[in-house]
PDB file of C-alpha atoms in Angstrom:
ATOM      1  CA  MET A   1      35.974 -20.531 -14.163  1.00  0.00           C
ATOM      2  CA  GLN A   2      34.293 -22.951 -11.702  1.00  0.00           C
ATOM      3  CA  VAL A   3      34.264 -23.716  -7.993  1.00  0.00           C
ATOM      4  CA  LEU A   4      33.218 -26.766  -6.001  1.00  0.00           C
ATOM      5  CA  ILE A   5      30.988 -25.919  -3.060  1.00  0.00           C
ATOM      6  CA  ARG A   6      30.413 -28.105   0.000  1.00  0.00           C
ATOM      7  CA  LEU A   7      26.721 -27.255   0.521  1.00  0.00           C
ATOM      8  CA  LYS A   8      25.494 -26.805   4.026  1.00  0.00           C
ATOM      9  CA  TYR A   9      22.089 -25.190   3.322  1.00  0.00           C
ATOM     10  CA  ALA A  10      19.651 -25.320   0.371  1.00  0.00           C
ATOM     11  CA  GLY A  11      16.612 -23.063  -0.344  1.00  0.00           C
ATOM     12  CA  ILE A  12      13.569 -24.541  -1.854  1.00  0.00           C
ATOM     13  CA  ASN A  13      12.528 -22.018  -4.563  1.00  0.00           C
ATOM     14  CA  GLY A  14       9.281 -23.466  -5.831  1.00  0.00           C
ATOM     15  CA  GLY A  15       9.217 -21.489  -9.141  1.00  0.00           C
ATOM     16  CA  CYS A  16      12.679 -22.249 -10.133  1.00  0.00           C
ATOM     17  CA  GLU A  17      12.682 -25.885  -9.241  1.00  0.00           C
ATOM     18  CA  THR A  18       9.430 -26.416 -11.047  1.00  0.00           C
ATOM     19  CA  PHE A  19      10.821 -24.820 -14.214  1.00  0.00           C
ATOM     20  CA  ARG A  20      13.903 -27.108 -13.909  1.00  0.00           C
ATOM     21  CA  ALA A  21      11.875 -30.250 -13.486  1.00  0.00           C
ATOM     22  CA  ARG A  22       9.368 -29.477 -16.203  1.00  0.00           C
ATOM     23  CA  GLY A  23      12.232 -28.264 -18.612  1.00  0.00           C
ATOM     24  CA  GLU A  24      10.621 -24.800 -18.980  1.00  0.00           C
ATOM     25  CA  HIS A  25      11.981 -21.413 -19.816  1.00  0.00           C
ATOM     26  CA  ALA A  26      15.804 -21.303 -19.306  1.00  0.00           C
ATOM     27  CA  PHE A  27      15.833 -24.969 -18.451  1.00  0.00           C
ATOM     28  CA  ALA A  28      14.280 -26.258 -21.745  1.00  0.00           C
ATOM     29  CA  ALA A  29      17.405 -28.319 -22.340  1.00  0.00           C
ATOM     30  CA  ASN A  30      16.496 -30.445 -19.298  1.00  0.00           C
ATOM     31  CA  ARG A  31      13.774 -32.192 -21.399  1.00  0.00           C
ATOM     32  CA  SER A  32      16.366 -34.071 -23.439  1.00  0.00           C
ATOM     33  CA  LYS A  33      18.481 -35.027 -20.371  1.00  0.00           C
ATOM     34  CA  ASP A  34      18.251 -38.229 -18.412  1.00  0.00           C
ATOM     35  CA  THR A  35      19.445 -36.437 -15.259  1.00  0.00           C
ATOM     36  CA  TYR A  36      19.979 -32.892 -14.131  1.00  0.00           C
ATOM     37  CA  ALA A  37      20.786 -31.100 -10.887  1.00  0.00           C
ATOM     38  CA  LEU A  38      18.106 -29.474  -8.682  1.00  0.00           C
ATOM     39  CA  GLY A  39      18.676 -26.784  -6.064  1.00  0.00           C
ATOM     40  CA  ALA A  40      19.013 -23.270  -7.464  1.00  0.00           C
ATOM     41  CA  GLU A  41      20.040 -21.570  -4.258  1.00  0.00           C
ATOM     42  CA  GLY A  42      22.454 -22.640  -1.489  1.00  0.00           C
ATOM     43  CA  ALA A  43      25.137 -21.727   0.979  1.00  0.00           C
ATOM     44  CA  GLY A  44      28.313 -23.502   1.819  1.00  0.00           C
ATOM     45  CA  ILE A  45      32.061 -23.564   1.922  1.00  0.00           C
ATOM     46  CA  VAL A  46      34.355 -23.447  -1.126  1.00  0.00           C
ATOM     47  CA  ALA A  47      35.944 -26.926  -1.293  1.00  0.00           C
ATOM     48  CA  ALA A  48      37.949 -26.361  -4.511  1.00  0.00           C
ATOM     49  CA  VAL A  49      38.609 -23.677  -7.057  1.00  0.00           C
ATOM     50  CA  GLY A  50      39.167 -24.240 -10.658  1.00  0.00           C
ATOM     51  CA  PRO A  51      41.955 -22.701 -12.800  1.00  0.00           C
ATOM     52  CA  GLY A  52      41.866 -18.931 -13.092  1.00  0.00           C
ATOM     53  CA  VAL A  53      39.510 -18.347 -10.070  1.00  0.00           C
ATOM     54  CA  THR A  54      40.899 -15.538  -8.053  1.00  0.00           C
ATOM     55  CA  SER A  55      37.757 -14.075  -6.478  1.00  0.00           C
ATOM     56  CA  LEU A  56      37.151 -16.928  -4.065  1.00  0.00           C
ATOM     57  CA  MET A  57      39.453 -19.058  -1.943  1.00  0.00           C
ATOM     58  CA  LEU A  58      39.380 -22.420  -0.384  1.00  0.00           C
ATOM     59  CA  GLY A  59      37.394 -22.573   2.912  1.00  0.00           C
ATOM     60  CA  GLN A  60      35.519 -19.393   2.180  1.00  0.00           C
ATOM     61  CA  ALA A  61      31.798 -19.243   3.079  1.00  0.00           C
ATOM     62  CA  VAL A  62      29.558 -18.325   0.110  1.00  0.00           C
ATOM     63  CA  ALA A  63      25.940 -18.014  -0.981  1.00  0.00           C
ATOM     64  CA  CYS A  64      25.482 -19.350  -4.389  1.00  0.00           C
ATOM     65  CA  ASN A  65      23.108 -19.915  -7.329  1.00  0.00           C
ATOM     66  CA  SER A  66      23.046 -22.835  -9.770  1.00  0.00           C
ATOM     67  CA  ALA A  67      25.172 -25.098  -7.597  1.00  0.00           C
ATOM     68  CA  ALA A  68      22.948 -28.153  -7.445  1.00  0.00           C
ATOM     69  CA  ALA A  69      22.233 -27.100  -3.865  1.00  0.00           C
ATOM     70  CA  PHE A  70      20.206 -30.215  -3.029  1.00  0.00           C
ATOM     71  CA  ALA A  71      23.399 -32.293  -3.255  1.00  0.00           C
ATOM     72  CA  GLU A  72      26.187 -32.457  -0.733  1.00  0.00           C
ATOM     73  CA  TYR A  73      28.567 -30.873  -3.180  1.00  0.00           C
ATOM     74  CA  GLY A  74      27.891 -28.694  -6.294  1.00  0.00           C
ATOM     75  CA  VAL A  75      29.842 -27.141  -9.076  1.00  0.00           C
ATOM     76  CA  THR A  76      29.036 -23.684 -10.209  1.00  0.00           C
ATOM     77  CA  GLN A  77      30.665 -20.647 -11.832  1.00  0.00           C
ATOM     78  CA  ALA A  78      32.651 -18.506  -9.372  1.00  0.00           C
ATOM     79  CA  VAL A  79      30.695 -15.423 -10.480  1.00  0.00           C
ATOM     80  CA  MET A  80      27.560 -17.140  -9.117  1.00  0.00           C
ATOM     81  CA  CYS A  81      28.899 -17.107  -5.605  1.00  0.00           C
ATOM     82  CA  THR A  82      28.855 -14.200  -3.113  1.00  0.00           C
ATOM     83  CA  PRO A  83      31.202 -14.327  -0.130  1.00  0.00           C
ATOM     84  CA  VAL A  84      29.279 -14.199   3.197  1.00  0.00           C
ATOM     85  CA  ASP A  85      30.417 -14.186   6.807  1.00  0.00           C
ATOM     86  CA  GLU A  86      28.793 -17.505   7.489  1.00  0.00           C
ATOM     87  CA  ALA A  87      27.078 -20.152   5.410  1.00  0.00           C
ATOM     88  CA  SER A  88      23.615 -19.969   6.882  1.00  0.00           C
ATOM     89  CA  PRO A  89      19.960 -20.139   5.962  1.00  0.00           C
ATOM     90  CA  GLN A  90      19.793 -16.421   5.776  1.00  0.00           C
ATOM     91  CA  ALA A  91      22.638 -16.373   3.252  1.00  0.00           C
ATOM     92  CA  VAL A  92      20.578 -18.766   1.043  1.00  0.00           C
ATOM     93  CA  ALA A  93      17.553 -16.456   1.079  1.00  0.00           C
ATOM     94  CA  LEU A  94      19.707 -13.541   0.006  1.00  0.00           C
ATOM     95  CA  SER A  95      21.214 -15.426  -2.935  1.00  0.00           C
ATOM     96  CA  LEU A  96      18.183 -15.563  -5.154  1.00  0.00           C
ATOM     97  CA  SER A  97      14.919 -14.514  -3.484  1.00  0.00           C
ATOM     98  CA  ALA A  98      16.318 -11.155  -2.282  1.00  0.00           C
ATOM     99  CA  VAL A  99      18.137 -10.405  -5.557  1.00  0.00           C
ATOM    100  CA  THR A 100      14.923 -11.269  -7.435  1.00  0.00           C
ATOM    101  CA  ALA A 101      12.930  -8.785  -5.316  1.00  0.00           C
ATOM    102  CA  ALA A 102      15.645  -6.039  -5.581  1.00  0.00           C
ATOM    103  CA  ALA A 103      15.834  -6.438  -9.382  1.00  0.00           C
ATOM    104  CA  ALA A 104      12.082  -6.223  -9.800  1.00  0.00           C
ATOM    105  CA  LEU A 105      11.666  -3.149  -7.581  1.00  0.00           C
ATOM    106  CA  GLU A 106      14.792  -1.198  -8.285  1.00  0.00           C
ATOM    107  CA  VAL A 107      15.697  -2.081 -11.903  1.00  0.00           C
ATOM    108  CA  THR A 108      12.395  -3.022 -13.514  1.00  0.00           C
ATOM    109  CA  ALA A 109       9.908  -0.866 -11.664  1.00  0.00           C
ATOM    110  CA  GLY A 110      12.195   1.856 -10.412  1.00  0.00           C
ATOM    111  CA  VAL A 111      10.181   2.103  -7.062  1.00  0.00           C
ATOM    112  CA  LYS A 112      10.675   5.337  -5.270  1.00  0.00           C
ATOM    113  CA  GLU A 113       9.308   7.297  -2.319  1.00  0.00           C
ATOM    114  CA  GLY A 114       5.531   7.861  -2.473  1.00  0.00           C
ATOM    115  CA  ASP A 115       4.899   5.027  -5.006  1.00  0.00           C
ATOM    116  CA  VAL A 116       2.231   2.393  -4.181  1.00  0.00           C
ATOM    117  CA  VAL A 117       3.424  -1.164  -4.444  1.00  0.00           C
ATOM    118  CA  LEU A 118       1.229  -4.295  -4.488  1.00  0.00           C
ATOM    119  CA  VAL A 119       3.010  -7.405  -3.483  1.00  0.00           C
ATOM    120  CA  THR A 120       1.333 -10.776  -4.070  1.00  0.00           C
ATOM    121  CA  ALA A 121       2.576 -13.792  -2.176  1.00  0.00           C
ATOM    122  CA  ALA A 122       4.000 -11.204   0.236  1.00  0.00           C
ATOM    123  CA  ALA A 123       4.910 -13.801   2.891  1.00  0.00           C
ATOM    124  CA  GLY A 124       6.796 -15.920   0.566  1.00  0.00           C
ATOM    125  CA  GLY A 125      10.521 -16.071  -0.092  1.00  0.00           C
ATOM    126  CA  THR A 126      10.739 -13.264  -2.661  1.00  0.00           C
ATOM    127  CA  GLY A 127       7.621 -11.431  -1.494  1.00  0.00           C
ATOM    128  CA  HIS A 128       8.773 -10.702   2.076  1.00  0.00           C
ATOM    129  CA  PHE A 129      11.943  -9.136   0.599  1.00  0.00           C
ATOM    130  CA  ALA A 130       9.912  -7.125  -1.827  1.00  0.00           C
ATOM    131  CA  VAL A 131       7.796  -5.779   1.043  1.00  0.00           C
ATOM    132  CA  GLN A 132      10.748  -4.741   3.064  1.00  0.00           C
ATOM    133  CA  LEU A 133      12.765  -3.228   0.109  1.00  0.00           C
ATOM    134  CA  ALA A 134       9.701  -1.279  -1.034  1.00  0.00           C
ATOM    135  CA  GLN A 135       9.255   0.041   2.515  1.00  0.00           C
ATOM    136  CA  LEU A 136      12.903   1.056   2.527  1.00  0.00           C
ATOM    137  CA  ALA A 137      12.455   3.006  -0.684  1.00  0.00           C
ATOM    138  CA  GLY A 138       9.593   4.910   1.020  1.00  0.00           C
ATOM    139  CA  ALA A 139       6.713   3.218  -0.949  1.00  0.00           C
ATOM    140  CA  ARG A 140       3.327   2.528   0.415  1.00  0.00           C
ATOM    141  CA  VAL A 141       2.961  -1.388   0.364  1.00  0.00           C
ATOM    142  CA  VAL A 142      -0.207  -3.284  -0.054  1.00  0.00           C
ATOM    143  CA  ALA A 143       0.555  -6.896   0.653  1.00  0.00           C
ATOM    144  CA  VAL A 144      -1.523  -9.965  -0.240  1.00  0.00           C
ATOM    145  CA  ALA A 145      -1.235 -13.340   1.577  1.00  0.00           C
ATOM    146  CA  GLY A 146      -3.239 -16.475   1.997  1.00  0.00           C
ATOM    147  CA  SER A 147      -3.667 -17.044   5.664  1.00  0.00           C
ATOM    148  CA  GLU A 148      -4.295 -15.198   8.916  1.00  0.00           C
ATOM    149  CA  ALA A 149      -0.827 -16.222  10.224  1.00  0.00           C
ATOM    150  CA  LYS A 150       0.851 -14.824   7.131  1.00  0.00           C
ATOM    151  CA  LYS A 151      -1.221 -11.690   7.430  1.00  0.00           C
ATOM    152  CA  GLN A 152      -0.125 -11.181  11.034  1.00  0.00           C
ATOM    153  CA  ARG A 153       3.551 -11.701  10.242  1.00  0.00           C
ATOM    154  CA  LEU A 154       3.257  -9.035   7.500  1.00  0.00           C
ATOM    155  CA  GLN A 155       1.352  -6.635   9.788  1.00  0.00           C
ATOM    156  CA  ALA A 156       4.284  -7.079  12.200  1.00  0.00           C
ATOM    157  CA  LEU A 157       6.519  -5.390   9.491  1.00  0.00           C
ATOM    158  CA  GLY A 158       4.401  -2.187   9.904  1.00  0.00           C
ATOM    159  CA  LEU A 159       2.334  -2.447   6.705  1.00  0.00           C
ATOM    160  CA  GLU A 160      -0.726  -0.262   6.603  1.00  0.00           C
ATOM    161  CA  ARG A 161      -2.655  -2.727   4.378  1.00  0.00           C
ATOM    162  CA  VAL A 162      -2.462  -6.531   4.318  1.00  0.00           C
ATOM    163  CA  ILE A 163      -5.067  -8.544   2.493  1.00  0.00           C
ATOM    164  CA  ASN A 164      -5.820 -12.152   3.327  1.00  0.00           C
ATOM    165  CA  TYR A 165      -7.235 -13.188  -0.039  1.00  0.00           C
ATOM    166  CA  LYS A 166      -8.883 -16.360   1.427  1.00  0.00           C
ATOM    167  CA  GLU A 167     -10.957 -14.234   3.867  1.00  0.00           C
ATOM    168  CA  GLU A 168     -11.462 -10.862   2.410  1.00  0.00           C
ATOM    169  CA  VAL A 169     -13.915 -10.570  -0.483  1.00  0.00           C
ATOM    170  CA  ARG A 170     -15.101  -7.279  -1.899  1.00  0.00           C
ATOM    171  CA  THR A 171     -18.091  -6.883  -4.177  1.00  0.00           C
TER     172      THR A 171
END
């Protein structure tokens, strides 16, 4: 059951788009295609609903995955869309990066109060969500980033330990 989304915002998810372009992992079928859509995460307005779709309605704002978000319009499965108050850049970030961080911390790792969590690429799309979700769980967070500006942004989140790997060297 598919929907057509008029996309307003797209996220650039470096890992996912690289896998798509190279035809790696879940995107191996792309190797044999002449063309394929890029843009894993987006936000927009439902422009049309396919037969049997009852969870979304025409004109509804959604965040979505797998909708060719780099295009003006994209088709995706209705289950890949989450209704939001407004199609916005923030909604895009929640659609893939935040879900990835939540799944890693809550489902895979089972992070709980008192745990110590190391987050690499902590200032990136998924990383900054991982930092904040781990904090909300009561974990102690050690964050790793690659510049002084990123380190300062992470320190502003109240972290006790942020490592700028380009500056800090331990022997």
